[in-house]
């Protein structure tokens, strides 16, 4: 079983709509959680960290559910520029805080 | 913000040759450098972790004699793919961790094609 699992998609989203997707992680010792965005043939870029209480950054909202070991990302009022692959990333101190990436969820926002 | 410069961005080499990829942190000290590989439509897979001045730690299944990592200074780490084969063709990305605040900064990646 992969340590971090994501629905690969693609999620086809009309412009202006809301899209949400989850990621599950298998290591209960995971301590830090992130969403990264990766455009085609580019390096991943940090979108937001995910905190236990949930957090929001503009149109993006991230939630963490430790009991069920999943995190979620919700994008409101989708823009064409939101089209990308969203990578769920976890880390834990025992592993030297190295980042473990999920396979990514592809989102395509269409006019 | 923090920047990691990765070169080359793209390289095509012949089978059997070696290729060196450089990652340089421009405005911070990177005590730890992570090297990843990403095949098409797959996620980033960690290959190795290197700390300045010490030997790299390789993930299971990654050949340390094939993928040579050097991290001789706090601002420079290199990955050399030795005796490259077509199956080594991939996107290689480095990520530097700032010793000051544990943020991770990614290089822009190197697309390696072995023909």
PDB file of N, CA, C and O in Angstrom, chain B residues 43-69:
ATOM      1  N   UNK B  43       4.362  10.209  -9.307  1.00  0.00           N
ATOM      2  CA  UNK B  43       4.725  11.237  -8.349  1.00  0.00           C
ATOM      3  C   UNK B  43       6.233  11.293  -8.144  1.00  0.00           C
ATOM      4  O   UNK B  43       6.975  10.496  -8.701  1.00  0.00           O
ATOM      5  N   UNK B  44       6.633  12.253  -7.355  1.00  0.00           N
ATOM      6  CA  UNK B  44       8.051  12.368  -7.031  1.00  0.00           C
ATOM      7  C   UNK B  44       8.439  11.236  -6.090  1.00  0.00           C
ATOM      8  O   UNK B  44       7.778  10.994  -5.081  1.00  0.00           O
ATOM      9  N   UNK B  45       9.521  10.562  -6.427  1.00  0.00           N
ATOM     10  CA  UNK B  45      10.025   9.499  -5.570  1.00  0.00           C
ATOM     11  C   UNK B  45      11.378   9.928  -5.028  1.00  0.00           C
ATOM     12  O   UNK B  45      12.281  10.263  -5.800  1.00  0.00           O
ATOM     13  N   UNK B  46      11.516   9.903  -3.720  1.00  0.00           N
ATOM     14  CA  UNK B  46      12.779  10.287  -3.113  1.00  0.00           C
ATOM     15  C   UNK B  46      13.849   9.258  -3.450  1.00  0.00           C
ATOM     16  O   UNK B  46      13.642   8.057  -3.274  1.00  0.00           O
ATOM     17  N   UNK B  47      14.978   9.764  -3.921  1.00  0.00           N
ATOM     18  CA  UNK B  47      16.091   8.876  -4.249  1.00  0.00           C
ATOM     19  C   UNK B  47      17.080   8.822  -3.093  1.00  0.00           C
ATOM     20  O   UNK B  47      17.561   7.764  -2.708  1.00  0.00           O
ATOM     21  N   UNK B  48      17.413  10.009  -2.575  1.00  0.00           N
ATOM     22  CA  UNK B  48      18.440  10.067  -1.539  1.00  0.00           C
ATOM     23  C   UNK B  48      18.363  11.390  -0.800  1.00  0.00           C
ATOM     24  O   UNK B  48      17.811  12.376  -1.307  1.00  0.00           O
ATOM     25  N   UNK B  49      18.930  11.368   0.388  1.00  0.00           N
ATOM     26  CA  UNK B  49      19.018  12.558   1.230  1.00  0.00           C
ATOM     27  C   UNK B  49      20.482  12.808   1.524  1.00  0.00           C
ATOM     28  O   UNK B  49      21.196  11.867   1.924  1.00  0.00           O
ATOM     29  N   UNK B  50      20.928  14.023   1.331  1.00  0.00           N
ATOM     30  CA  UNK B  50      22.333  14.293   1.627  1.00  0.00           C
ATOM     31  C   UNK B  50      22.451  15.456   2.595  1.00  0.00           C
ATOM     32  O   UNK B  50      21.729  16.442   2.500  1.00  0.00           O
ATOM     33  N   UNK B  51      23.339  15.284   3.540  1.00  0.00           N
ATOM     34  CA  UNK B  51      23.661  16.347   4.480  1.00  0.00           C
ATOM     35  C   UNK B  51      25.072  16.849   4.181  1.00  0.00           C
ATOM     36  O   UNK B  51      25.952  16.065   3.838  1.00  0.00           O
ATOM     37  N   UNK B  52      25.244  18.132   4.318  1.00  0.00           N
ATOM     38  CA  UNK B  52      26.525  18.745   3.982  1.00  0.00           C
ATOM     39  C   UNK B  52      27.664  18.071   4.728  1.00  0.00           C
ATOM     40  O   UNK B  52      27.594  17.895   5.948  1.00  0.00           O
ATOM     41  N   UNK B  53      28.654  17.660   3.970  1.00  0.00           N
ATOM     42  CA  UNK B  53      29.850  17.084   4.562  1.00  0.00           C
ATOM     43  C   UNK B  53      29.769  15.622   4.919  1.00  0.00           C
ATOM     44  O   UNK B  53      30.734  15.062   5.430  1.00  0.00           O
ATOM     45  N   UNK B  54      28.644  14.975   4.665  1.00  0.00           N
ATOM     46  CA  UNK B  54      28.561  13.548   4.993  1.00  0.00           C
ATOM     47  C   UNK B  54      28.001  12.768   3.807  1.00  0.00           C
ATOM     48  O   UNK B  54      27.506  13.342   2.845  1.00  0.00           O
ATOM     49  N   UNK B  55      28.069  11.459   3.931  1.00  0.00           N
ATOM     50  CA  UNK B  55      27.601  10.609   2.826  1.00  0.00           C
ATOM     51  C   UNK B  55      26.079  10.666   2.726  1.00  0.00           C
ATOM     52  O   UNK B  55      25.379  10.785   3.726  1.00  0.00           O
ATOM     53  N   UNK B  56      25.613  10.507   1.509  1.00  0.00           N
ATOM     54  CA  UNK B  56      24.172  10.530   1.287  1.00  0.00           C
ATOM     55  C   UNK B  56      23.525   9.241   1.774  1.00  0.00           C
ATOM     56  O   UNK B  56      24.155   8.180   1.793  1.00  0.00           O
ATOM     57  N   UNK B  57      22.266   9.356   2.157  1.00  0.00           N
ATOM     58  CA  UNK B  57      21.464   8.191   2.526  1.00  0.00           C
ATOM     59  C   UNK B  57      20.523   7.894   1.385  1.00  0.00           C
ATOM     60  O   UNK B  57      19.722   8.746   1.006  1.00  0.00           O
ATOM     61  N   UNK B  58      20.621   6.687   0.859  1.00  0.00           N
ATOM     62  CA  UNK B  58      19.834   6.329  -0.318  1.00  0.00           C
ATOM     63  C   UNK B  58      18.588   5.551   0.077  1.00  0.00           C
ATOM     64  O   UNK B  58      18.595   4.759   1.024  1.00  0.00           O
ATOM     65  N   UNK B  59      17.515   5.779  -0.664  1.00  0.00           N
ATOM     66  CA  UNK B  59      16.279   5.024  -0.442  1.00  0.00           C
ATOM     67  C   UNK B  59      16.451   3.611  -1.003  1.00  0.00           C
ATOM     68  O   UNK B  59      17.302   3.352  -1.864  1.00  0.00           O
ATOM     69  N   UNK B  60      15.624   2.748  -0.486  1.00  0.00           N
ATOM     70  CA  UNK B  60      15.679   1.351  -0.914  1.00  0.00           C
ATOM     71  C   UNK B  60      15.471   1.263  -2.417  1.00  0.00           C
ATOM     72  O   UNK B  60      14.561   1.900  -2.968  1.00  0.00           O
ATOM     73  N   UNK B  61      16.324   0.488  -3.057  1.00  0.00           N
ATOM     74  CA  UNK B  61      16.196   0.269  -4.492  1.00  0.00           C
ATOM     75  C   UNK B  61      16.955   1.260  -5.346  1.00  0.00           C
ATOM     76  O   UNK B  61      16.994   1.109  -6.572  1.00  0.00           O
ATOM     77  N   UNK B  62      17.562   2.260  -4.735  1.00  0.00           N
ATOM     78  CA  UNK B  62      18.346   3.237  -5.500  1.00  0.00           C
ATOM     79  C   UNK B  62      19.821   2.869  -5.379  1.00  0.00           C
ATOM     80  O   UNK B  62      20.348   2.755  -4.271  1.00  0.00           O
ATOM     81  N   UNK B  63      20.473   2.685  -6.520  1.00  0.00           N
ATOM     82  CA  UNK B  63      21.878   2.246  -6.519  1.00  0.00           C
ATOM     83  C   UNK B  63      22.811   3.420  -6.226  1.00  0.00           C
ATOM     84  O   UNK B  63      22.933   4.351  -7.027  1.00  0.00           O
ATOM     85  N   UNK B  64      23.501   3.330  -5.112  1.00  0.00           N
ATOM     86  CA  UNK B  64      24.365   4.448  -4.721  1.00  0.00           C
ATOM     87  C   UNK B  64      25.580   4.582  -5.625  1.00  0.00           C
ATOM     88  O   UNK B  64      26.145   5.667  -5.755  1.00  0.00           O
ATOM     89  N   UNK B  65      25.991   3.496  -6.272  1.00  0.00           N
ATOM     90  CA  UNK B  65      27.150   3.575  -7.163  1.00  0.00           C
ATOM     91  C   UNK B  65      26.773   4.117  -8.527  1.00  0.00           C
ATOM     92  O   UNK B  65      27.646   4.491  -9.311  1.00  0.00           O
ATOM     93  N   UNK B  66      25.504   4.135  -8.808  1.00  0.00           N
ATOM     94  CA  UNK B  66      25.030   4.655 -10.088  1.00  0.00           C
ATOM     95  C   UNK B  66      24.648   6.128  -9.969  1.00  0.00           C
ATOM     96  O   UNK B  66      24.872   6.917 -10.869  1.00  0.00           O
ATOM     97  N   UNK B  67      24.070   6.474  -8.841  1.00  0.00           N
ATOM     98  CA  UNK B  67      23.641   7.853  -8.613  1.00  0.00           C
ATOM     99  C   UNK B  67      24.520   8.441  -7.515  1.00  0.00           C
ATOM    100  O   UNK B  67      24.270   8.278  -6.327  1.00  0.00           O
ATOM    101  N   UNK B  68      25.567   9.133  -7.968  1.00  0.00           N
ATOM    102  CA  UNK B  68      26.551   9.666  -7.027  1.00  0.00           C
ATOM    103  C   UNK B  68      26.138  11.051  -6.563  1.00  0.00           C
ATOM    104  O   UNK B  68      25.887  11.937  -7.374  1.00  0.00           O
ATOM    105  N   UNK B  69      26.077  11.209  -5.267  1.00  0.00           N
ATOM    106  CA  UNK B  69      25.669  12.496  -4.713  1.00  0.00           C
ATOM    107  C   UNK B  69      26.807  13.089  -3.902  1.00  0.00           C
ATOM    108  O   UNK B  69      27.436  12.421  -3.091  1.00  0.00           O
TER     109      UNK B  69
END
